[in-house]
Amino acid sequence: MKQKIFFALLVVGAIAVNIIGIFNENFWLEQSGKLLFILPLLAYYYKRLPVGNYNLYAFLFFLISATSLTFFHQIWFFSYISIGLFIGCYIFLIREAIKHTEYEKGSRFMSLYFVIVVAIYAYLLSLHVLELERNLRDTFLFFYYIIYYLNILILAITALIYYLNSFSKKSVFFMCLTIAFIFADVFRDMKVFYFPDLSIEIVGSLIRFAAIKLALLFFVTPEKKLRLLHLV
């Protein structure tokens, strides 16, 4: 119990460091809070982390590497590399979800529902990418963002298929972390390309923290299919 409280205090402290950095417009303090948030979570879940899970350790490697490189985003091509590493995070999340997905043929109604939801996802993300084009003078960076958001779209489609076929606690965590990462990325882009608003920065950081927490819960939670829905 004391250990749980200790790690919880470290996590809260990391969040506080991040928010203080945002308030004071201190970039290094803000990014330090993001990195420090991950470490106590890993220490807390260390004994529950599945041994030999390649997707988990690859996800953690890309996540920590991408977060670390944000400190040097103005140097060389580190900003591009950081975006690529975040793409790697999503790829290994997708791989882990696919590993636990057992496809079941559903009704035509639910298949239509699935197509409509995916179409809405794709439409909204395409609007966001088109807005980015107006603010990006670098063609290469724009196409880089297209690849990034295509990856997010695949992540969303995977989450929906996994959730509808599994309806397990693990799939709920995956669906929630996917939604959290999508919103965190959109809020990040709003800060960078549209207007730097304090509330957007804080909310975006908190959502990203929640996404990382949910990702670890997803990996440490065993798959126990309830077999209540076979919708897609």
C-alpha positions as a printed Julia matrix, in Angstrom:
232×3 Matrix{Float64}:
   0.0     0.0     0.0
   2.83    2.39    0.9
   4.57    1.56   -2.38
   1.38    2.33   -4.32
   1.04    5.7    -2.58
   4.73    6.46   -3.22
   4.45    5.82   -6.97
   1.16    7.74   -7.09
   2.86   10.75   -5.52
   5.68   10.53   -8.07
   3.15   10.46  -10.92
   1.25   13.45   -9.48
   4.57   15.24   -9.04
   5.49   14.64  -12.69
   2.11   16.01  -13.8
   2.64   19.05  -11.57
   6.09   19.65  -13.1
   4.56   19.49  -16.58
   1.73   21.9   -15.76
   4.1    24.34  -14.02
   6.27   24.23  -17.14
   3.25   25.07  -19.3
   2.21   27.97  -17.04
   5.72   29.4   -16.95
   6.35   28.69  -20.65
   9.37   26.66  -19.62
   9.85   24.11  -22.39
  12.43   21.99  -20.56
  10.31   21.76  -17.41
   7.24   20.85  -19.46
   9.05   18.06  -21.32
  10.73   16.81  -18.13
   7.29   16.27  -16.61
   6.3    14.12  -19.61
   9.37   11.93  -19.25
   9.19   11.68  -15.46
   5.54   10.58  -15.72
   6.51    7.37  -17.52
   9.19    6.16  -15.1
   7.11    5.66  -11.9
   4.38    3.98  -13.92
   6.89    1.48  -15.25
   8.23    0.88  -11.75
   4.7     0.32  -10.4
   3.65   -2.13  -13.15
   7.06   -3.78  -13.43
   6.03   -7.09  -11.85
   2.86   -7.27  -13.96
   4.51   -6.58  -17.3
   4.26   -9.69  -19.5
   7.7   -11.23  -19.97
   8.75  -11.73  -23.58
   6.07   -9.47  -25.05
   7.95   -7.95  -27.99
   5.18   -5.43  -28.72
   5.22   -4.07  -25.17
   8.97   -3.48  -24.99
   9.07   -2.03  -28.5
   6.22    0.32  -27.58
   8.06    1.45  -24.43
  11.32    1.92  -26.34
   9.69    4.09  -29.01
   7.65    6.03  -26.43
  10.62    6.88  -24.2
  12.87    7.62  -27.19
  10.28    9.89  -28.83
   9.63   11.74  -25.55
  13.37   12.16  -24.94
  14.01   13.54  -28.44
  11.39   16.26  -27.98
  13.97   18.02  -25.79
  16.05   18.58  -28.92
  13.28   19.28  -31.44
  15.07   22.38  -32.79
  18.33   20.52  -33.45
  19.03   18.74  -36.75
  16.1    16.49  -37.82
  15.16   15.37  -34.3
  11.62   16.75  -34.63
  11.03   14.5   -37.67
  12.61   11.51  -35.93
  10.43   12.08  -32.87
   7.28   11.98  -35.01
   8.52    8.78  -36.64
   9.1     7.21  -33.23
   5.55    8.06  -32.18
   4.37    6.31  -35.35
   6.33    3.29  -34.11
   4.44    3.45  -30.79
   1.13    3.19  -32.61
   2.33    0.38  -34.87
   3.2    -1.85  -31.92
  -0.08   -1.02  -30.19
  -1.85   -2.11  -33.38
   0.19   -5.33  -33.51
  -0.73   -6.2   -29.93
  -4.43   -5.56  -30.52
  -4.45   -7.65  -33.71
  -2.82  -10.48  -31.79
  -5.84  -10.65  -29.48
  -8.53  -10.07  -32.11
 -10.6   -13.04  -33.25
 -12.76  -12.03  -36.18
 -16.42  -13.05  -36.09
 -18.83  -12.4   -38.94
 -21.57  -10.0   -37.85
 -24.91   -8.79  -39.14
 -25.24   -6.49  -42.14
 -26.55   -3.75  -39.88
 -23.47   -3.82  -37.65
 -21.18   -4.04  -40.68
 -22.88   -0.9   -42.04
 -22.48    0.75  -38.63
 -18.79   -0.1   -38.66
 -18.3     1.38  -42.15
 -20.13    4.59  -41.15
 -18.04    5.07  -38.0
 -14.8     4.49  -39.93
 -15.95    6.93  -42.62
 -16.62    9.58  -39.97
 -13.17    8.97  -38.43
 -11.53    9.28  -41.84
 -13.49   12.44  -42.73
 -12.66   14.25  -39.49
  -8.98   13.33  -39.66
  -8.81   14.42  -43.31
 -10.27   17.81  -42.34
  -7.61   18.16  -39.69
  -4.83   17.22  -42.12
  -6.13   19.71  -44.71
  -6.07   22.43  -42.05
  -2.48   21.5   -41.3
  -1.59   21.97  -44.98
  -2.48   25.66  -44.72
   0.0    26.11  -41.89
   2.85   23.96  -43.2
   5.24   25.37  -45.76
   7.39   22.26  -45.71
   5.96   19.75  -48.23
   7.97   16.88  -46.8
   6.66   17.57  -43.28
   3.09   17.71  -44.61
   3.37   14.26  -46.21
   5.03   13.06  -43.02
   1.91   14.17  -41.13
  -0.28   12.4   -43.68
   1.54    9.14  -42.9
   1.24    9.91  -39.17
  -2.52   10.4   -39.32
  -3.04    7.41  -41.62
  -1.35    5.43  -38.86
  -3.77    6.91  -36.32
  -6.7     6.03  -38.58
  -5.51    2.41  -38.75
  -5.17    2.48  -34.95
  -8.79    3.67  -34.64
 -10.08    1.02  -37.07
  -8.15   -1.69  -35.21
  -9.57   -0.48  -31.88
 -13.13   -0.58  -33.19
 -12.77   -4.07  -34.69
 -11.05   -5.38  -31.55
 -13.67   -3.9   -29.23
 -16.67   -5.1   -31.22
 -15.31   -8.64  -31.54
 -13.96   -9.0   -28.02
 -15.94   -6.77  -25.66
 -13.4    -7.52  -22.94
 -11.82   -5.3   -20.31
  -8.58   -5.32  -22.31
 -10.36   -4.15  -25.47
 -12.07   -1.34  -23.52
  -8.64   -0.1   -22.4
  -7.45   -0.21  -26.01
 -10.46    1.72  -27.29
 -10.02    4.36  -24.57
  -6.27    4.75  -25.15
  -6.87    5.14  -28.88
  -9.41    7.91  -28.34
  -7.07    9.57  -25.84
  -4.08    9.52  -28.21
  -6.21   10.94  -31.04
  -7.43   13.86  -28.93
  -3.95   14.45  -27.49
  -2.47   14.66  -31.0
  -5.19   17.01  -32.23
  -4.71   19.3   -29.2
  -0.95   19.24  -29.76
  -1.42   20.36  -33.36
  -3.86   23.07  -32.28
  -1.13   24.45  -30.01
   1.6    24.27  -32.67
  -0.26   25.31  -35.84
  -3.29   27.33  -34.79
  -3.08   29.26  -31.54
  -1.15   28.58  -28.31
  -3.89   28.49  -25.67
  -3.03   27.61  -22.07
  -6.15   25.5   -21.45
  -5.6    23.5   -24.66
  -1.99   22.78  -23.69
  -2.95   21.59  -20.22
  -5.87   19.46  -21.38
  -3.76   17.96  -24.17
  -1.0    17.01  -21.72
  -3.46   15.46  -19.25
  -5.1    13.44  -22.02
  -1.71   12.17  -23.2
  -0.84   11.16  -19.63
  -4.13    9.26  -19.46
  -3.36    7.57  -22.8
   0.02    6.32  -21.56
  -1.55    5.02  -18.34
  -4.27    3.24  -20.36
  -1.63    1.75  -22.69
   0.16    0.13  -19.74
  -3.15   -1.12  -18.35
  -3.89   -2.58  -21.78
  -0.62   -4.51  -21.82
  -0.82   -5.83  -18.25
  -4.51   -6.85  -18.43
  -5.05  -10.46  -19.55
  -7.43  -11.08  -22.43
 -10.68  -12.56  -21.13
 -13.24  -12.52  -23.88
 -16.81  -12.18  -22.63
 -18.19  -13.49  -25.92
 -21.18  -11.17  -25.58
 -20.87   -9.49  -28.96
 -19.7   -10.69  -32.36
 -20.57   -7.59  -34.3
 -18.0    -7.14  -37.05
